[in-house]
C-alpha cells in the first residue's frame, strides 16, 4: 500500500476496524462457528461459609442457638453446602467452642452438606464423633502466614493434613482443601503463583476432592487472579477448583467473574458478607453471598439458591449481631424506594 | 516491592498505614508482572471523575464553595484527566450547584485537564461559557418514563432541546459529551431494551457529542446485561467514543466495568470516595468509587495517570468535610482511624 495516504491506511487497518467495532471480531468468528464471548458455566455451586469463616471473624461471641438458627435458615435457601463450624481448639478460636453442640443441634436438610474444619487428627476425630460427614483442611501459600496462623511450616502442616486425609479416606469422609494467601500475604506481600500451585497440587494429590483458593486479604485483582488460576489449572483440573474471594478492596465480584470466565464453577461466599478482615481492622472480609447470587442470576447462571431467602437469613444474623449487612444487594433491597 | 508514596493525610496511622502502603504497592507489582492478562484489555483507560458534580449533587449536605474548589484542586493534583466540575442547572432545582459560577472562577485549572460542566439547556450553556467553561455535557434517557418523570418531557423532546445547545457549542468550538441514563434498567420501567439505548446513543453521537457515557443509573446491571447492551450500542457508535458510568448500588460496578473493558471500552466514569447515594433508593450507594476502579485498573496493568495515594487524600478530605464514611473499599482498607 505504498501510495496510499496514511489516513486512508489508518482507516483500512484491521486493528483500527476491530478497535472501533469490536462486534466485528465476534461476528466474523461466529461466521466461522467459533464462540468469541467468554463462556460462562451454566451452573455455579455456592459454598456458604458464613456460619464458620464469617462468624469466626466477628468480634461478638454468638450464642449457640443463634448459630443453629442461622444454619437452619440457610438450609432452606437452596444452598447445597454450608460450612457449619470448626473443630479447632477453643483456646485459639473461642467463637467455635460450641462446635459439637452446633453440629448436633442443626436440622440437616436433605441434599445439603455441612463440612467442618479439622486442623489436625484430634479435631478430625472430634468432628466425626459429633456426626460430621465432610471435613476441610487449611493450607497456606505463604510460609510466614502458616507460621503465624498455625505455628508450623507449610510442609509440617501438610504432614498433619495427610494424617487427617488418610483417616478420612478410611471412613469415607470427603475432604476439601483450602489454600490461603493465594493472591497475597499480609506479611510476605505478593505471592508467586508457583507457590500456590505447589500447595494446591499437594492437597489435591493427598486426596482433597476440591481445592478452594483464597484471596485472604482481598488484594487480588482480575489480573493476578487470572495469572494464579492459569498456573494452578495446569496441575489441578478446573472442576476441582473453587475461589474464595475477600472484598476488602472491593475487587471480589470482578475477581469471581474472572474465575468464571476461566472455567471455575464453585464460589465461596458468606451471607451478609459476615466476617471482617482480621488483617485490616474495620475493613470487610468475605464477599456477600447475596451480591454473588445477584450477579450470577443476572448472567443467567443457575445456582439453585433463592436470593430472597438468603437476604432473610442475612437480616436475621445482622439483627442478632447488631450490625449492618455488608451486602449491597441487601442494602438496596432494604432501602426506602422513592419515586 | 515497589517504592511507595508516603500518605500524608493525618488520620492514617502506623501499622495499618504501612500495610496499606504495601497493598498499594501490590497492585503495581502485580501490574508489572501481569503479561497481557485478559487479552484485549485497553492499555490506557481515561477516568472521568464525576464526584464534584454527580457525587455532590446527590449528597444531602450543601457543601460550601471553597470546599468544592479545594476538592477539585486536590483531584487535579492526583492526575485525573477529566473532572466534572459543576452543573449550570437552575439553583431552584439543584441547590447544591447554585455556586456554579464561583466554582468555575475559583478552581485552579491544571494544564491538560478538562473540566466539563452540565448544561441542560441553551441558557445554561451560555452561562457556562460566560463563566469560562471549555467543555459541556448533555443528558438523554433510554427510558421514556424516566425522561418524563425527571425532566418532564419525552426523550425525543429532550434531544430537540439539546439541538440548540449543540449548535451553539459547535459555533463556539466547545466539545460536548453526551450521557444516556437507565441503560441497564429504569426505576419506573424496569428492563430497558438495548436497542433503545443504541437509539439514543446514536442520536447524541450524530448530533455531535464526541463521547457518549452509558449510565447504569440505578446500578441494577450485571455483566450479562452490560455486554449485551454494549454489543448492540457499539454497532451504532464506535466503541472508542463510548464510556461506562456504573453505579454500585447492587455491588456490581467493578464486574460490569471489567466486562466493558473486555469489550473495548476505555473510558470509565467514577466518583471519588463513591460520593453520591442513589436518589431512587434512599440509603443505598450510588456512584462507583474512583479509588476502587483505579486499584483494579492498576492491578490489571492498565495505565490511568492517576496517583492513587493523592486520590485517596482527596477522598479523605471530602468525607471528613461531609462528615460521612467513604464508600470506597480501598480507602476503608488503607485508611485507619
CSV table of C-alpha atoms in Angstrom, one decimal, chain A residues 16 18-23 26-27 30 37-38 40 183-190 192 217-224 226-227 230 247-255 257-258 261 279-286 288 290-292 294-299 326 328-339, chain B residues 1 16 19-20 22-27 29-30 33-38 149 187-188 219-225 227 231 234-240 248-252 254-256 258-259 262-264 278-285 287 291-293 295-300 327 329-330 332-334 336-337:
chain,number,residue,atom,x,y,z
A,16,UNK,CA,-8.5,0.0,13.8
A,18,UNK,CA,-11.6,-4.1,15.3
A,19,UNK,CA,-11.0,-1.4,17.8
A,20,UNK,CA,-13.9,0.7,16.6
A,21,UNK,CA,-16.2,-2.2,16.0
A,22,UNK,CA,-15.5,-5.0,18.5
A,23,UNK,CA,-18.6,-6.8,17.5
A,26,UNK,CA,-17.3,-11.7,17.3
A,27,UNK,CA,-19.4,-11.6,14.1
A,30,UNK,CA,-19.5,-16.5,14.6
A,37,UNK,CA,-17.5,-14.5,24.0
A,38,UNK,CA,-16.1,-15.8,27.3
A,40,UNK,CA,-19.6,-19.0,31.5
A,183,UNK,CA,-3.1,-13.7,45.8
A,184,UNK,CA,-1.1,-12.1,48.6
A,185,UNK,CA,0.0,-12.3,52.2
A,186,UNK,CA,-0.3,-9.7,55.0
A,187,UNK,CA,3.4,-10.5,55.9
A,188,UNK,CA,5.1,-11.5,52.7
A,189,UNK,CA,3.3,-9.4,50.2
A,190,UNK,CA,2.6,-10.7,46.6
A,192,UNK,CA,4.2,-16.3,43.5
A,217,UNK,CA,-6.6,-10.2,52.4
A,218,UNK,CA,-8.7,-9.3,49.3
A,219,UNK,CA,-5.9,-7.6,47.5
A,220,UNK,CA,-6.2,-9.5,44.3
A,221,UNK,CA,-7.4,-8.0,41.0
A,222,UNK,CA,-8.6,-9.8,37.9
A,223,UNK,CA,-5.0,-9.7,36.6
A,224,UNK,CA,-3.5,-11.5,39.5
A,226,UNK,CA,-6.2,-14.9,36.1
A,227,UNK,CA,-2.4,-15.4,36.4
A,230,UNK,CA,-3.6,-20.2,34.9
A,247,UNK,CA,-13.9,-8.0,49.3
A,248,UNK,CA,-11.5,-5.9,51.4
A,249,UNK,CA,-10.6,-3.8,48.3
A,250,UNK,CA,-13.9,-4.1,46.6
A,251,UNK,CA,-12.4,-6.5,44.0
A,252,UNK,CA,-14.3,-9.7,44.8
A,253,UNK,CA,-17.0,-9.8,42.2
A,254,UNK,CA,-14.6,-8.7,39.4
A,255,UNK,CA,-12.2,-11.5,40.6
A,257,UNK,CA,-16.2,-13.0,37.2
A,258,UNK,CA,-12.6,-13.6,36.0
A,261,UNK,CA,-14.5,-16.8,32.6
A,279,UNK,CA,-5.6,-8.0,58.9
A,280,UNK,CA,-7.1,-4.7,58.2
A,281,UNK,CA,-9.1,-3.6,61.2
A,282,UNK,CA,-12.6,-2.2,60.2
A,283,UNK,CA,-12.4,-3.5,56.7
A,284,UNK,CA,-14.7,-6.0,55.1
A,285,UNK,CA,-13.7,-9.6,54.5
A,286,UNK,CA,-15.8,-12.3,52.8
A,288,UNK,CA,-21.5,-11.4,50.3
A,290,UNK,CA,-26.4,-12.1,48.2
A,291,UNK,CA,-24.2,-10.0,45.9
A,292,UNK,CA,-22.7,-13.1,44.2
A,294,UNK,CA,-27.4,-11.3,42.2
A,295,UNK,CA,-24.6,-11.2,39.7
A,296,UNK,CA,-25.0,-14.9,38.7
A,297,UNK,CA,-28.7,-14.6,38.4
A,298,UNK,CA,-28.3,-11.5,36.2
A,299,UNK,CA,-26.0,-13.5,34.0
A,326,UNK,CA,-22.1,-5.8,54.1
A,328,UNK,CA,-25.0,-4.1,48.7
A,329,UNK,CA,-27.9,-6.1,47.4
A,330,UNK,CA,-29.4,-6.4,50.8
A,331,UNK,CA,-28.8,-2.7,51.5
A,332,UNK,CA,-30.5,-1.8,48.2
A,333,UNK,CA,-33.5,-4.0,48.9
A,334,UNK,CA,-33.8,-2.6,52.4
A,335,UNK,CA,-33.5,1.0,51.2
A,336,UNK,CA,-36.7,3.0,51.0
A,337,UNK,CA,-37.6,3.3,47.4
A,338,UNK,CA,-38.7,6.8,46.4
A,339,UNK,CA,-40.4,7.6,43.2
B,1,UNK,CA,8.3,-4.2,46.5
B,16,UNK,CA,-2.2,-0.2,59.2
B,19,UNK,CA,0.3,-2.3,55.5
B,20,UNK,CA,-1.8,0.0,53.4
B,22,UNK,CA,2.4,-2.3,51.0
B,23,UNK,CA,-1.0,-3.1,49.5
B,24,UNK,CA,-0.9,-0.2,47.2
B,25,UNK,CA,2.5,-1.5,46.0
B,26,UNK,CA,1.0,-5.0,45.5
B,27,UNK,CA,-1.3,-3.8,42.7
B,29,UNK,CA,3.9,-5.0,41.4
B,30,UNK,CA,1.3,-7.3,40.0
B,33,UNK,CA,4.4,-8.8,36.2
B,34,UNK,CA,1.0,-9.3,34.6
B,35,UNK,CA,1.6,-10.1,31.0
B,36,UNK,CA,-1.4,-9.2,28.8
B,37,UNK,CA,-3.8,-10.8,31.1
B,38,UNK,CA,-7.3,-10.8,29.7
B,149,UNK,CA,-40.5,12.0,35.5
B,187,UNK,CA,-36.7,2.7,38.3
B,188,UNK,CA,-40.1,3.0,36.6
B,219,UNK,CA,-27.0,0.0,39.4
B,220,UNK,CA,-29.1,-3.0,38.6
B,221,UNK,CA,-27.0,-4.2,35.7
B,222,UNK,CA,-24.9,-7.3,35.8
B,223,UNK,CA,-22.1,-8.4,33.4
B,224,UNK,CA,-24.5,-10.3,31.2
B,225,UNK,CA,-26.7,-7.2,30.6
B,227,UNK,CA,-22.1,-7.0,27.5
B,231,UNK,CA,-22.8,-5.2,21.8
B,234,UNK,CA,-21.3,-0.5,19.6
B,235,UNK,CA,-23.0,-1.3,16.3
B,236,UNK,CA,-24.2,2.3,16.1
B,237,UNK,CA,-21.5,4.2,17.9
B,238,UNK,CA,-17.8,3.4,17.6
B,239,UNK,CA,-16.5,1.8,20.9
B,240,UNK,CA,-13.7,4.4,21.1
B,248,UNK,CA,-22.6,0.3,42.7
B,249,UNK,CA,-26.0,0.1,44.3
B,250,UNK,CA,-26.0,-3.7,44.0
B,251,UNK,CA,-22.3,-4.1,44.2
B,252,UNK,CA,-22.0,-4.9,40.5
B,254,UNK,CA,-16.5,-3.3,39.1
B,255,UNK,CA,-17.6,-6.5,37.5
B,256,UNK,CA,-19.6,-4.5,34.9
B,258,UNK,CA,-14.4,-5.3,33.7
B,259,UNK,CA,-16.7,-6.7,31.1
B,262,UNK,CA,-13.1,-6.6,27.8
B,263,UNK,CA,-15.4,-5.3,25.0
B,264,UNK,CA,-13.0,-2.4,24.2
B,278,UNK,CA,-28.8,6.6,44.9
B,279,UNK,CA,-31.6,9.0,44.6
B,280,UNK,CA,-34.1,6.2,43.9
B,281,UNK,CA,-33.2,4.0,46.9
B,282,UNK,CA,-32.6,6.1,50.0
B,283,UNK,CA,-29.7,4.8,51.9
B,284,UNK,CA,-28.3,2.7,49.1
B,285,UNK,CA,-25.0,3.6,47.4
B,287,UNK,CA,-21.5,6.0,42.0
B,291,UNK,CA,-10.2,4.6,44.2
B,292,UNK,CA,-11.6,1.1,43.8
B,293,UNK,CA,-11.7,1.5,40.0
B,295,UNK,CA,-7.0,-0.1,42.2
B,296,UNK,CA,-8.5,-2.6,39.8
B,297,UNK,CA,-7.1,-1.0,36.6
B,298,UNK,CA,-3.6,-0.7,38.1
B,299,UNK,CA,-3.7,-4.3,39.1
B,300,UNK,CA,-4.6,-5.2,35.5
B,327,UNK,CA,-17.9,4.3,50.2
B,329,UNK,CA,-13.4,-0.2,50.0
B,330,UNK,CA,-9.8,0.6,49.1
B,332,UNK,CA,-11.5,1.8,54.1
B,333,UNK,CA,-8.8,-0.9,53.9
B,334,UNK,CA,-5.9,1.6,53.9
B,336,UNK,CA,-7.5,3.6,59.6
B,337,UNK,CA,-8.7,5.8,62.4
